[in-house]
Structure formats: structure tokens, C-alpha cells
PDB file of C-alpha atoms in Angstrom:
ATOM      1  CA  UNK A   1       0.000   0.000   0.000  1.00 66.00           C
ATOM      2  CA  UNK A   2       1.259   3.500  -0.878  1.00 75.00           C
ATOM      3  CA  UNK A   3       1.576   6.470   1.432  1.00 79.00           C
ATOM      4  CA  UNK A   4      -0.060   9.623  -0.422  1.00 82.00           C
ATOM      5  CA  UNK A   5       2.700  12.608   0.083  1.00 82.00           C
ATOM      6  CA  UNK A   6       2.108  14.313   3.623  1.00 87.00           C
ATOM      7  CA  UNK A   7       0.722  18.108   2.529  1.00 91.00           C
ATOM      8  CA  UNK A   8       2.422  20.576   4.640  1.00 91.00           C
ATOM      9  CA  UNK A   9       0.546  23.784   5.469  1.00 95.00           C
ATOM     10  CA  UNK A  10       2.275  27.002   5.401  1.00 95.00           C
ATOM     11  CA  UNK A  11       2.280  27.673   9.190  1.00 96.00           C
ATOM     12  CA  UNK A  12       4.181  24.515   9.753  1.00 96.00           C
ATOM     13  CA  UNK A  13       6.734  25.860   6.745  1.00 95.00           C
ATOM     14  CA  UNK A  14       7.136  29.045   9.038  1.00 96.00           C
ATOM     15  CA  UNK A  15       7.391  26.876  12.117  1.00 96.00           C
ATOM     16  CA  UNK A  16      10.018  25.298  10.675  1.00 95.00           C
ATOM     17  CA  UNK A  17      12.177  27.888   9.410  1.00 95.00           C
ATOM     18  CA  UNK A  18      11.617  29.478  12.333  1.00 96.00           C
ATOM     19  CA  UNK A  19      13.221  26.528  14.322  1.00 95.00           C
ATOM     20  CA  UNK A  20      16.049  26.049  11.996  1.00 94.00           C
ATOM     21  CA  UNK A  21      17.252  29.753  12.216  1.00 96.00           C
ATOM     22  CA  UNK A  22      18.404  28.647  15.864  1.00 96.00           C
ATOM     23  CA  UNK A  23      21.040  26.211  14.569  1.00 94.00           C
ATOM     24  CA  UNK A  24      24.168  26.365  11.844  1.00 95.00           C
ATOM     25  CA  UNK A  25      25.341  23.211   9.889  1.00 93.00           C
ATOM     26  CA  UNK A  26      28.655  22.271  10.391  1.00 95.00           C
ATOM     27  CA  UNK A  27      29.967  19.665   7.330  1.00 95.00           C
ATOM     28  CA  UNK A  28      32.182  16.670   8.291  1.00 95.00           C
ATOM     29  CA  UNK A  29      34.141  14.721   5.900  1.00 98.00           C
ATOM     30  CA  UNK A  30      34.702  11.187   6.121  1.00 98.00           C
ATOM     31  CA  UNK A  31      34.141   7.657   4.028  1.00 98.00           C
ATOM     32  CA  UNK A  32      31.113   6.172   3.710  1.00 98.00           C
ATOM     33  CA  UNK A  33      32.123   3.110   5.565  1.00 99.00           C
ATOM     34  CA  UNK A  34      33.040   5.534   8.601  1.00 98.00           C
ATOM     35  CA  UNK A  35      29.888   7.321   8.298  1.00 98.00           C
ATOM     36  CA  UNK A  36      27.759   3.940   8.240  1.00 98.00           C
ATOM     37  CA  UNK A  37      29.706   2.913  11.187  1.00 98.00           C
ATOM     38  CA  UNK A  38      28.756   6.050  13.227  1.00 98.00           C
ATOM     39  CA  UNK A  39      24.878   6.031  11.678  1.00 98.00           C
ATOM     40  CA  UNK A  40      24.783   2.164  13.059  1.00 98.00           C
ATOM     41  CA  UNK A  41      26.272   3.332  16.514  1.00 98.00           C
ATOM     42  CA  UNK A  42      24.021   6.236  16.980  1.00 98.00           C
ATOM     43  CA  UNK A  43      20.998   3.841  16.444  1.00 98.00           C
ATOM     44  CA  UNK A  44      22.437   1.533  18.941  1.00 98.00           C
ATOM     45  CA  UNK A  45      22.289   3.959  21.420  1.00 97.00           C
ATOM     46  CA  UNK A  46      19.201   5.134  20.395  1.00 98.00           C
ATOM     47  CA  UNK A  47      19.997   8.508  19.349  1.00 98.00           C
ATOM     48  CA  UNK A  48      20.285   9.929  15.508  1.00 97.00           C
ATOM     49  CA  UNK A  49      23.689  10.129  14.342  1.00 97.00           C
ATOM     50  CA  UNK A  50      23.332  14.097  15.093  1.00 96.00           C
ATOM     51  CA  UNK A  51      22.480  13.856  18.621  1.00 97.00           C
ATOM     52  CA  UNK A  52      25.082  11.417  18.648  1.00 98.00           C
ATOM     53  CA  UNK A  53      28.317  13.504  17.573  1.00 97.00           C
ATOM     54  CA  UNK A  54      26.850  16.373  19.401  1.00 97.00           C
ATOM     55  CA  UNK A  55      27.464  13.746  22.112  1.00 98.00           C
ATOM     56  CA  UNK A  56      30.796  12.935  22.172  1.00 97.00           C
ATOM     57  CA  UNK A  57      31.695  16.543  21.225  1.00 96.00           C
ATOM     58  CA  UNK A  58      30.647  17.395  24.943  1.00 96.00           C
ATOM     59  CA  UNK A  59      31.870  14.299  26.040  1.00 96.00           C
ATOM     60  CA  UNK A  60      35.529  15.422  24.572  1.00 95.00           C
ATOM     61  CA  UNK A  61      35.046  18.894  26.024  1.00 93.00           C
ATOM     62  CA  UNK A  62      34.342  18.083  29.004  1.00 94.00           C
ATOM     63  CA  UNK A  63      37.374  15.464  29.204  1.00 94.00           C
ATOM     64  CA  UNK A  64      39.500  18.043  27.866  1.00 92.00           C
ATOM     65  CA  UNK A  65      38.581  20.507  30.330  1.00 91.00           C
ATOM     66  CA  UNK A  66      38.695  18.139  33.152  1.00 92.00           C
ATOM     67  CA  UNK A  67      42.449  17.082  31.939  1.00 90.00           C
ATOM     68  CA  UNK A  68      43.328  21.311  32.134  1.00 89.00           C
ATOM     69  CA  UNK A  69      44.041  21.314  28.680  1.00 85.00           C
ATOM     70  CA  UNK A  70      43.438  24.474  26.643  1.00 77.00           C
ATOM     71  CA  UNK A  71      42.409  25.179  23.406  1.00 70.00           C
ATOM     72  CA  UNK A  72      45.119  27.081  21.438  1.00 64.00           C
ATOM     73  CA  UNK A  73      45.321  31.085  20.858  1.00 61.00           C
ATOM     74  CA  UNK A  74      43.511  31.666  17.593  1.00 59.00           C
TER      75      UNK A  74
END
């Protein structure tokens, strides 16, 4: 059985928009084996691959911070 196309009203295109003006996209290069790897980790943990990197970002923040290290002078 088909799924007809969901319509989307203009008030949720707004709401959306709206929403995504809060965040930036950051691109990441890697293969598309490492990429799978990460996608099938994420889902492990039951998180999107997004939620996941955002993840161990903080994680490695936090571990850096913890371990005094410092970010270099820009």
C-alpha cells in the first residue's frame, strides 16, 4: 500500500524555518564506511547520528577541560 505525500501547510513551513534559524550546519568529511559505522552506533544507542556527535563533542570537552588542557590562541 502507498503512502499519499504528507501536505504541509504554510504555518508549519514558518514553524520550521523558524526553528532552523536557531542552529548552523557544520559539514564533516569522512568515508562512507566511517559514516555507516557512526549512523549504526548512533541507532544503537538510540539517538540519531546528530544527537550522537553532538554527544561525544561534549563528552571530549568536558574530558578536555577536566584534563586542564586548553584550546590554542587563535
Amino acid at each position: 500500500m502507498e503512502s499519499k505525500p504528507r501536505k504541509i501547510t504554510e504555518a508549519q513551513k514558518r514553524a520550521h524555518q523558524n526553528y532552523m534559524e536557531k542552529f548552523v550546519e557544520v559539514k564533516v568529511r569522512m568515508t562512507p564506511e566511517r559514516r555507516a559505522e557512526i549512523q549504526a552506533h548512533a541507532k544503537e544507542m538510540g539517538e540519531s547520528a546528530t544527537a550522537f556527535i553532538n554527544r561525544a563533542i561534549d563528552e571530549a570537552m568536558e574530558r578536555d577541560q577536566a584534563e586542564g588542557k586548553k584550546h590554542p590562541p587563535q
